[in-house]
PDB file of C-alpha atoms in Angstrom:
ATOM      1  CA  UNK A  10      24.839   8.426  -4.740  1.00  0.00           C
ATOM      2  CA  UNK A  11      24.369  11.401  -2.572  1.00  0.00           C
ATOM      3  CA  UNK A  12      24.825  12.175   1.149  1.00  0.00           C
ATOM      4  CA  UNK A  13      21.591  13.217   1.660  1.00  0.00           C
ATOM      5  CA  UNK A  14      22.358  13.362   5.748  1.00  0.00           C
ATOM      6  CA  UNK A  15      25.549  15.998   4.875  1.00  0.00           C
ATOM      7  CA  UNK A  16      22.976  17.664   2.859  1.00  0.00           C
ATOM      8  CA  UNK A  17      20.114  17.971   5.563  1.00  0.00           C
ATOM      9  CA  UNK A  18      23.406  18.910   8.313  1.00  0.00           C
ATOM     10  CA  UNK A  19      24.465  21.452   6.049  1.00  0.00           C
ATOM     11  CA  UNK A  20      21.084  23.172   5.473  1.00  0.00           C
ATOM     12  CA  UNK A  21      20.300  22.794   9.429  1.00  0.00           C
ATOM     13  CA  UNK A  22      23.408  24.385  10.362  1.00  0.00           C
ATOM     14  CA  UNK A  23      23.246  27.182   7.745  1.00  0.00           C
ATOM     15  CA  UNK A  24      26.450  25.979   6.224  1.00  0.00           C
ATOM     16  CA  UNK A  25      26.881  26.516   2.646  1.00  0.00           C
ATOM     17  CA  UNK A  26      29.523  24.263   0.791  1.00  0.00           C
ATOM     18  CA  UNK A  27      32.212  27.262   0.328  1.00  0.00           C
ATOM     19  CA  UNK A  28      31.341  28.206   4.108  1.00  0.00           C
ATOM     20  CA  UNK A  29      32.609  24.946   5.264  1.00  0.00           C
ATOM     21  CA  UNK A  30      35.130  24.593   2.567  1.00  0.00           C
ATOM     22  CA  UNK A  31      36.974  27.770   4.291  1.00  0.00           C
ATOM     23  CA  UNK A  32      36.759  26.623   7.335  1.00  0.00           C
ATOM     24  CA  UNK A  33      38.473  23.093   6.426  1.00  0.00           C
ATOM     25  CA  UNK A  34      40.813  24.700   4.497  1.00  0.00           C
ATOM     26  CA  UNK A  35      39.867  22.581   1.259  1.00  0.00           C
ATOM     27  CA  UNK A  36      38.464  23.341  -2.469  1.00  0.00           C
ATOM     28  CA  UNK A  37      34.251  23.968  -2.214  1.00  0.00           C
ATOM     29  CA  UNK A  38      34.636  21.760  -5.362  1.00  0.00           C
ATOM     30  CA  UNK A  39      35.580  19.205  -2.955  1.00  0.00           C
ATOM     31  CA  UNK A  40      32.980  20.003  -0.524  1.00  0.00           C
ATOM     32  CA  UNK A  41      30.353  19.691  -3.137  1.00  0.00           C
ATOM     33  CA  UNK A  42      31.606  16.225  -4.181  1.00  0.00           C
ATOM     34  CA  UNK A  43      30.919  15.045  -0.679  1.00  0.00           C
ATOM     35  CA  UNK A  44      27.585  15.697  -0.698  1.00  0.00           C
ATOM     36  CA  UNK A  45      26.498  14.989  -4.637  1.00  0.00           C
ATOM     37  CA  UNK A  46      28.061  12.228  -5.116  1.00  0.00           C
ATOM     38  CA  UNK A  47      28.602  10.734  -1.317  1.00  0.00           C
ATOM     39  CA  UNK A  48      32.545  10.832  -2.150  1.00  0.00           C
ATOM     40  CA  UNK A  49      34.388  10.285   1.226  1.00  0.00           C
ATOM     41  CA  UNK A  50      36.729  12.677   2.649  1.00  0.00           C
ATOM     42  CA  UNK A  51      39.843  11.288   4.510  1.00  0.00           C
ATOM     43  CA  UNK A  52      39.237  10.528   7.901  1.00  0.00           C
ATOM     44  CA  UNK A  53      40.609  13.635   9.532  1.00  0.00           C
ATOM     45  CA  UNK A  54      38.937  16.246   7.399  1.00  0.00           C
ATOM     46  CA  UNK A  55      35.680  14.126   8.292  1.00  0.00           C
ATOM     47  CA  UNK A  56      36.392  13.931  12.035  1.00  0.00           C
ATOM     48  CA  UNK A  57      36.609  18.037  11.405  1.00  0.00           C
ATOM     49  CA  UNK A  58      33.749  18.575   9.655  1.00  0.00           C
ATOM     50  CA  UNK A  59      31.162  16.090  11.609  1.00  0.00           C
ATOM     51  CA  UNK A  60      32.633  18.421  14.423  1.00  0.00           C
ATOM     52  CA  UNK A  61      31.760  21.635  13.075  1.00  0.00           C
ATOM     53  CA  UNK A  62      28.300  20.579  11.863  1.00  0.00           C
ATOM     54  CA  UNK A  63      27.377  19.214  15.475  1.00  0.00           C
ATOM     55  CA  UNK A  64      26.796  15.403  14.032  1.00  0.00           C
ATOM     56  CA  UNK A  65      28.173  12.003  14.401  1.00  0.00           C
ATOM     57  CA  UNK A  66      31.158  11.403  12.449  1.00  0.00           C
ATOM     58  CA  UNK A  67      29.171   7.637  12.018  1.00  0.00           C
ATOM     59  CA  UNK A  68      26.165   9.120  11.224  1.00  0.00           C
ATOM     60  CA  UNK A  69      27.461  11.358   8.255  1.00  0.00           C
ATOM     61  CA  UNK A  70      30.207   8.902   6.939  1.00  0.00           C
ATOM     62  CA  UNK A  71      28.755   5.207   8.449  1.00  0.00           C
ATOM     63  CA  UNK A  72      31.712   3.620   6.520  1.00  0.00           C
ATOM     64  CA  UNK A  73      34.460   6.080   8.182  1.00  0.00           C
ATOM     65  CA  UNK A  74      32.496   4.730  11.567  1.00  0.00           C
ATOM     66  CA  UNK A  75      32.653   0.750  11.013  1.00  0.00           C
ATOM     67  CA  UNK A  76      35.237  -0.719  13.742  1.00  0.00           C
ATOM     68  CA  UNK A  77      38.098  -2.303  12.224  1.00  0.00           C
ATOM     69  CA  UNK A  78      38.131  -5.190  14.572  1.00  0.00           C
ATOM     70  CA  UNK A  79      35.167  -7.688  14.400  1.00  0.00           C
ATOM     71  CA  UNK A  80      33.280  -7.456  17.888  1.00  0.00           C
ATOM     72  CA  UNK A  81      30.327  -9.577  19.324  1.00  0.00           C
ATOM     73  CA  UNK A  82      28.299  -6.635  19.667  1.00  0.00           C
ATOM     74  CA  UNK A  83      28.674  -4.855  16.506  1.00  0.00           C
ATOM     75  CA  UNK A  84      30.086  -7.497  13.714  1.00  0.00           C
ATOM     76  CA  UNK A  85      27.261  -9.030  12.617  1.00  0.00           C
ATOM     77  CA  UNK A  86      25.539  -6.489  11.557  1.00  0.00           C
ATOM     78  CA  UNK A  87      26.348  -6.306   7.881  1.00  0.00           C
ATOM     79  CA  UNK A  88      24.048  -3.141   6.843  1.00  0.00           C
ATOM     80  CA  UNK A  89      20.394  -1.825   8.110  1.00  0.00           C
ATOM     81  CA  UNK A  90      17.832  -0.791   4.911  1.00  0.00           C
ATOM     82  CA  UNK A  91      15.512   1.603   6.249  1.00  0.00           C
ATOM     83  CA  UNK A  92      12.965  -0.304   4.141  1.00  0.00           C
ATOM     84  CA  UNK A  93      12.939  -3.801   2.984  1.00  0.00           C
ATOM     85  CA  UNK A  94      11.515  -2.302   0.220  1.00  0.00           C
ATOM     86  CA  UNK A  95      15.089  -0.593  -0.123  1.00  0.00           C
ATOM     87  CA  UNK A  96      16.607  -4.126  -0.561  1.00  0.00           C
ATOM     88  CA  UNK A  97      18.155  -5.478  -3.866  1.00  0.00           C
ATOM     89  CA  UNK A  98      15.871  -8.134  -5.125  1.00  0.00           C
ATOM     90  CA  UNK A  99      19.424  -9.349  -6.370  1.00  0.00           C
ATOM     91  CA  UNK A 100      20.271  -9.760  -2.886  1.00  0.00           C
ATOM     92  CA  UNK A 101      17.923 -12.715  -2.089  1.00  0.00           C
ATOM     93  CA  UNK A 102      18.355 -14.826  -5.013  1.00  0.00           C
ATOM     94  CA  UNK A 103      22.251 -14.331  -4.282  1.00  0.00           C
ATOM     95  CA  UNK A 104      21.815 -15.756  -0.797  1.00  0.00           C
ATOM     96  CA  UNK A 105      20.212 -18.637  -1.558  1.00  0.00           C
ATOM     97  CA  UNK A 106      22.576 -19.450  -4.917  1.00  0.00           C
ATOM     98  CA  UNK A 107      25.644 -19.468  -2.220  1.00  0.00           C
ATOM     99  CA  UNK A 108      24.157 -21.453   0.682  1.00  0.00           C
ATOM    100  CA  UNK A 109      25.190 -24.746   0.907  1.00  0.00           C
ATOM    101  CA  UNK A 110      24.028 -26.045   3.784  1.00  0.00           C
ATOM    102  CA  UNK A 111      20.535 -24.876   5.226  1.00  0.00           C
ATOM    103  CA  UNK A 112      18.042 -22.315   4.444  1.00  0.00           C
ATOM    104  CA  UNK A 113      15.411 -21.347   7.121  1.00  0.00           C
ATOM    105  CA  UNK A 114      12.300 -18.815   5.949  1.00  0.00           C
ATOM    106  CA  UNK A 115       9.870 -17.410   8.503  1.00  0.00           C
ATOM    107  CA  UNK A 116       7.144 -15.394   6.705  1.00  0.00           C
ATOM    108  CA  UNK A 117       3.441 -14.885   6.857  1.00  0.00           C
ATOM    109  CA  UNK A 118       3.714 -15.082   2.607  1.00  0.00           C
ATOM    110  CA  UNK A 119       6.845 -13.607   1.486  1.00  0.00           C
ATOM    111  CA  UNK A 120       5.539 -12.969  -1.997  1.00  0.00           C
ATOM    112  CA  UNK A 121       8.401 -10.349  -2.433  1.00  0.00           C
ATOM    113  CA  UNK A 122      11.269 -13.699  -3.103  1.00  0.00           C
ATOM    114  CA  UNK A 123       9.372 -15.183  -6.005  1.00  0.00           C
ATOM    115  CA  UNK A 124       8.236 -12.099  -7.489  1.00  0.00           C
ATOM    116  CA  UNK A 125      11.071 -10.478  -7.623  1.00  0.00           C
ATOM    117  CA  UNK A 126      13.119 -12.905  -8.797  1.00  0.00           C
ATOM    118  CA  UNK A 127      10.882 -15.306 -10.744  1.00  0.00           C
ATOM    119  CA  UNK A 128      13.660 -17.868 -11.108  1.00  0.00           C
ATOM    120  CA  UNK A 129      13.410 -18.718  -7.302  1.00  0.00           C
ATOM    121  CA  UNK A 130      11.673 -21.213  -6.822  1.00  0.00           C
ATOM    122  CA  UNK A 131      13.468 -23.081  -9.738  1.00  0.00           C
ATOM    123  CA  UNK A 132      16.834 -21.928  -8.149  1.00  0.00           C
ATOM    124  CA  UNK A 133      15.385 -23.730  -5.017  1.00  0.00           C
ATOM    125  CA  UNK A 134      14.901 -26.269  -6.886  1.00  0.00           C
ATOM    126  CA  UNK A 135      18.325 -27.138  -8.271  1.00  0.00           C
ATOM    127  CA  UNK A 136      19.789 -26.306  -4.475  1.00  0.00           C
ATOM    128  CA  UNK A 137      17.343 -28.495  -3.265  1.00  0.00           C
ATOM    129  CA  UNK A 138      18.487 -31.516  -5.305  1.00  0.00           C
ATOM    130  CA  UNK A 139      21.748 -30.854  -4.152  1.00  0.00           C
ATOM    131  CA  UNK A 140      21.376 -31.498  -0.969  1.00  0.00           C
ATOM    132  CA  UNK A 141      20.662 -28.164   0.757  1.00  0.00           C
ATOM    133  CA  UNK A 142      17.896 -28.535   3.095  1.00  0.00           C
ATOM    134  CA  UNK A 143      14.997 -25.855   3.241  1.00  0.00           C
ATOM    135  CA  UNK A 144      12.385 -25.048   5.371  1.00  0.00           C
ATOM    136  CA  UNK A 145       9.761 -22.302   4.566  1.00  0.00           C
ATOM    137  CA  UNK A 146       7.596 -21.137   7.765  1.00  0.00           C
ATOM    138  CA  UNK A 147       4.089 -19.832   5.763  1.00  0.00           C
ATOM    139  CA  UNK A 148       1.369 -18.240   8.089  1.00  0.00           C
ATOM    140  CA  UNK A 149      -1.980 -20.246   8.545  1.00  0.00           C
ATOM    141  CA  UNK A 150      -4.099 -18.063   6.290  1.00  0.00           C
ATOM    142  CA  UNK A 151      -6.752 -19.964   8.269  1.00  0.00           C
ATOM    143  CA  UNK A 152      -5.252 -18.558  11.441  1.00  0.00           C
ATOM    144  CA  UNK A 153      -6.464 -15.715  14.004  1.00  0.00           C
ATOM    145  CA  UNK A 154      -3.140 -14.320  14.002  1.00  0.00           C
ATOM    146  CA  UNK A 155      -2.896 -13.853   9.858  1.00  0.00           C
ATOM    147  CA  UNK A 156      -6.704 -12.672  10.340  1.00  0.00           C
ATOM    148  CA  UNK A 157      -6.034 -10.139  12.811  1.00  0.00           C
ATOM    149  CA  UNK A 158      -2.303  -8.765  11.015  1.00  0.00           C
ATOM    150  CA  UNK A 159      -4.472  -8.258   7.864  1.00  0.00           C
ATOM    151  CA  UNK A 160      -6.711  -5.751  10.185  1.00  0.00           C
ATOM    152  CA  UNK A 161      -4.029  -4.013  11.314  1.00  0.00           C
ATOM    153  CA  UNK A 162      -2.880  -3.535   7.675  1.00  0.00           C
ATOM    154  CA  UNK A 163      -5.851  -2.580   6.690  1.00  0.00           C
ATOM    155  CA  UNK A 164      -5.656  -5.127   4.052  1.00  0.00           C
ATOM    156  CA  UNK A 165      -8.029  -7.540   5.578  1.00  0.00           C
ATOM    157  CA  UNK A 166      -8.136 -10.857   4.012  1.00  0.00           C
ATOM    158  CA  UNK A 167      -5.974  -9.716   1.568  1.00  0.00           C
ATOM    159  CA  UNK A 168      -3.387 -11.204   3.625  1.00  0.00           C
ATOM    160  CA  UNK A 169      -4.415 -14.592   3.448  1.00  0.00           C
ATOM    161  CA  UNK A 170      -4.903 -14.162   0.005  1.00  0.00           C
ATOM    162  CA  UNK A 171      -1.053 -13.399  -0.434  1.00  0.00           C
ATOM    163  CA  UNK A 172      -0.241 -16.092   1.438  1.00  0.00           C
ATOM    164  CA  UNK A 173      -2.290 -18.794  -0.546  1.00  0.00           C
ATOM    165  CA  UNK A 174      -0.661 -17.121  -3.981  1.00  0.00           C
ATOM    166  CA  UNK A 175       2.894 -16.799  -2.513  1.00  0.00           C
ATOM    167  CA  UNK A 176       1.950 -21.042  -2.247  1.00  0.00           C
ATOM    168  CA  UNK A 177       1.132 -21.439  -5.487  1.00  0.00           C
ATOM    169  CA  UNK A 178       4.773 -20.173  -6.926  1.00  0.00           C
ATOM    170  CA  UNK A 179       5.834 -23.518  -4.743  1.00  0.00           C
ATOM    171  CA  UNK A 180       3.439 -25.500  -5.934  1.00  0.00           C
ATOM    172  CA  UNK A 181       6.075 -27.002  -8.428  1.00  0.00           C
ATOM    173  CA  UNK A 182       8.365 -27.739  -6.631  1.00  0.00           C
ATOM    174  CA  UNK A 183       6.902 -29.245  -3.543  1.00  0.00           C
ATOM    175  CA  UNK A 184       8.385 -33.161  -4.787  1.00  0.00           C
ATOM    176  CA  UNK A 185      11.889 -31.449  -4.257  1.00  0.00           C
ATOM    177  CA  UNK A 186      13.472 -33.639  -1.804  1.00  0.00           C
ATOM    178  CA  UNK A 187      15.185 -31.246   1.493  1.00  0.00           C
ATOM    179  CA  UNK A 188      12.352 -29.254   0.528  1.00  0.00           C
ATOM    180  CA  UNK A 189      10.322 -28.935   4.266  1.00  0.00           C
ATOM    181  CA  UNK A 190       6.973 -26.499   3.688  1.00  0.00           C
ATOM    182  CA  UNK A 191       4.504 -25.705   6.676  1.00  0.00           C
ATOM    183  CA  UNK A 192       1.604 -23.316   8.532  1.00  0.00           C
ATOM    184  CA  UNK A 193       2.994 -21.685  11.782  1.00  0.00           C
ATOM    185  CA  UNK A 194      -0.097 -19.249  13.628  1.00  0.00           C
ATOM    186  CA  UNK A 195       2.380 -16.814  15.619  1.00  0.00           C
ATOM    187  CA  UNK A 196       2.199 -13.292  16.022  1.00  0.00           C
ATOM    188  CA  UNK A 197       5.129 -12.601  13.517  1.00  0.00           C
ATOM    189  CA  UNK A 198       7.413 -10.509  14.968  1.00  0.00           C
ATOM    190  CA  UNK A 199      10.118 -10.460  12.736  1.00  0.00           C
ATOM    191  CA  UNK A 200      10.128 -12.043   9.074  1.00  0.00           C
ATOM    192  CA  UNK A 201      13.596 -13.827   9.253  1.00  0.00           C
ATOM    193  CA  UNK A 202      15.337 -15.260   6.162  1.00  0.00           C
ATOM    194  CA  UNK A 203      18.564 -17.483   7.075  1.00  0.00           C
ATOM    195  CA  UNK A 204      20.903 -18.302   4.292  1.00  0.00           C
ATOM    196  CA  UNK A 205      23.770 -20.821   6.136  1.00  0.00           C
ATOM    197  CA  UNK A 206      25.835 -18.057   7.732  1.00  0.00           C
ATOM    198  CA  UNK A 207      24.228 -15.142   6.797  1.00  0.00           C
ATOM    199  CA  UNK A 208      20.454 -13.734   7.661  1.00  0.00           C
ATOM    200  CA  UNK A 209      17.933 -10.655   6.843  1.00  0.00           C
ATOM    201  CA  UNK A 210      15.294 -10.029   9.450  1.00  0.00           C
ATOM    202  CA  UNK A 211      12.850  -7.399   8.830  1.00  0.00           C
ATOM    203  CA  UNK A 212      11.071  -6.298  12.273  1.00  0.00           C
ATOM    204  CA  UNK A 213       7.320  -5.489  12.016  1.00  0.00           C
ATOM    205  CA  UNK A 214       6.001  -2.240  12.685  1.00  0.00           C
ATOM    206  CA  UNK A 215       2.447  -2.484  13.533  1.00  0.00           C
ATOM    207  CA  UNK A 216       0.177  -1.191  10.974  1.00  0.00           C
ATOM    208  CA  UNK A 217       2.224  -1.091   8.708  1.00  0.00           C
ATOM    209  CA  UNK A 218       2.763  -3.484   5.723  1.00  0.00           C
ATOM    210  CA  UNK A 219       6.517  -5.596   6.177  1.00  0.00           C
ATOM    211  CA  UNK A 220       7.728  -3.593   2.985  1.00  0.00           C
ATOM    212  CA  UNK A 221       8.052  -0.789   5.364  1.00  0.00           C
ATOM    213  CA  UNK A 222       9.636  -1.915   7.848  1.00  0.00           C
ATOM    214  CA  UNK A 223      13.552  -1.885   8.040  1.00  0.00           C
ATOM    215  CA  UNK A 224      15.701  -4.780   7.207  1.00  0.00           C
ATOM    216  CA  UNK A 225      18.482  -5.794   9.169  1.00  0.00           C
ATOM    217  CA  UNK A 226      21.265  -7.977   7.269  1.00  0.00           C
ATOM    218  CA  UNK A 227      23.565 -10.140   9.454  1.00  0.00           C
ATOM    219  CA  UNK A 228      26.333 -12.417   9.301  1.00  0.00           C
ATOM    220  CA  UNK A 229      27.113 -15.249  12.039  1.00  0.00           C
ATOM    221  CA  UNK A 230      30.732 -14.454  13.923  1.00  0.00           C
ATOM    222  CA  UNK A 231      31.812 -16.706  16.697  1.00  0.00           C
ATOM    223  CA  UNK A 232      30.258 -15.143  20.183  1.00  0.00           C
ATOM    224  CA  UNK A 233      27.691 -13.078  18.317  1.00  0.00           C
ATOM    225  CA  UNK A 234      24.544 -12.690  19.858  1.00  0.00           C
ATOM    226  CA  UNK A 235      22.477 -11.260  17.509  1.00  0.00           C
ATOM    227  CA  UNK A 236      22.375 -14.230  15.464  1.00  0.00           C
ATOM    228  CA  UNK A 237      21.958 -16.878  17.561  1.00  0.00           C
ATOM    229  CA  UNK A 238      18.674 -14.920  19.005  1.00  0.00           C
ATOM    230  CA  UNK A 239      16.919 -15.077  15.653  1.00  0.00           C
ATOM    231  CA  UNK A 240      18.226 -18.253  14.770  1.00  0.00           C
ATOM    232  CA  UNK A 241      16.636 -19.353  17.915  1.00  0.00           C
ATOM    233  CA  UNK A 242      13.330 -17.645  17.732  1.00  0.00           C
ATOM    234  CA  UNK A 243      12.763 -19.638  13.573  1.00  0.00           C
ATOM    235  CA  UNK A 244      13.815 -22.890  16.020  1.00  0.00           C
ATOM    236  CA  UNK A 245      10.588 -22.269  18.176  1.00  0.00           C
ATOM    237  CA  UNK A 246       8.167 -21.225  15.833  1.00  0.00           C
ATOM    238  CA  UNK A 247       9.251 -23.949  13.839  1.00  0.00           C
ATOM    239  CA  UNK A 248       8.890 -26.460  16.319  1.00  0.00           C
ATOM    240  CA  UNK A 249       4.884 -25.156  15.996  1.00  0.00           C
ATOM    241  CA  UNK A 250       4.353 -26.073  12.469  1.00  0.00           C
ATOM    242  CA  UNK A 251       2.273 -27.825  10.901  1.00  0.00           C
ATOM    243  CA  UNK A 252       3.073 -29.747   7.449  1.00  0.00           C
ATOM    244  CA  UNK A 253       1.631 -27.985   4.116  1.00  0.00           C
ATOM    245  CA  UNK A 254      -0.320 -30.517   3.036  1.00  0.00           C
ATOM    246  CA  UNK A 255      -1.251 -29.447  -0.766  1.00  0.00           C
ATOM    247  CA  UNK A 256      -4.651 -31.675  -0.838  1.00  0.00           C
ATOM    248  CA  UNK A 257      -6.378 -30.404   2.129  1.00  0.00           C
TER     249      UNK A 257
END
């Protein structure tokens, strides 16, 4: 994959790939590798080249910027997708195949899990029947707050109308036992998806559809705050729920 940020710092700094080849005494072959294929250069040619084209060393090389030692303020974060839309549908159905223990989902409909994987909620199924307990957080699509995102998206009551499909791909599956399905009517913040250890939350931007927003992937490590904040925030919303109740 290519650097496309050494690309943009090269073309802002007027640096062509021989130019700042010479000047790190290496090939421009090598140079050129860097930014076509995102090929890494050793740590101090980097340190010498992020200095010479004014950036960040983090910025241009984020993996030649991750500590080494696990800290509570930077080791949960596992990656940040500009987009959830960037996101691996692979991902979630990967997450939820490992848990064990507990999966928490807080989404006004969340349509993007069963369609892009359309073995999910059959996967939930067999997880469910062995013992991992689930709870899904839909939005009221009879709510103000659902009403008045859908304005913002300009989608209107197209929002309720995701939410009442994303139901139906659940609709199978709602005899599961550890299977917990309800309405919450919050502002939604964040769309958080908690897999045991491990969650994605995906901040809203307002306007904007949740697809593109960023997505923030994080992993529980003892002390970390992050976490423990959005574990906390599903905790209170969910305390708000009602039961789904399919005949009403």
């Amino acid at each position: 994959m290519a650097n496309e940020r050494l690309r943009t710092a090269l073309t802002r700094g007027q640096w062509s790939a021989p130019a700042l080849a010479e000047a790190l005494n290496t090939d421009p072959k090598t140079v050129e590798r860097w930014v076509t294929t995102g090929r890494t250069p050793h740590r101090r040619t980097a340190v010498a080249a992020a200095k010479l084209l004014g950036e960040e060393l983090e910025y241009l090389w984020p993996e030649l910027g991750r500590r080494t030692a696990i800290d509570e303020k930077h080791g949960e974060v596992v990656t940040v997708y500009a987009e959830r839309s960037a996101v691996p549908n692979a991902l979630y159905l990967s997450l939820l195949q490992n848990a064990t223990e507990s999966v928490d989902i807080l989404v006004y409909a969340g349509l993007h899990l069963p369609e892009g994987n359309p073995s999910w909620p059959r996967e939930m199924r067999r997880k469910c029947e062995a013992g991992l307990q689930v709870r899904i957080a839909f939005g009221d699509p009879e709510s103000e707050e659902v009403r008045s995102r859908g304005e913002e998206e300009k989608v209107g009551a197209g929002l309720a109308a995701r939410i009442r499909y994303a139901l139906s791909w659940y609709q199978p599956i709602l005899d599961c036992p550890n299977l917990h399905v309800g309405f919450h009517s919050t502002v939604l913040y964040n769309s958080i998806l908690r897999f045991d250890d491990q969650m994605l939350v995906n901040p809203h931007v307002y306007g904007m559809g949740a697809f593109r927003a960023p997505q923030i992937h994080l992993r529980k490590i003892q002390g970390g705050p992050l976490f423990e904040t959005y574990r906390e925030s599903f905790e209170k919303v969910w305390a708000q729920t009602r039961p789904y109740d399919p005949e009403g």
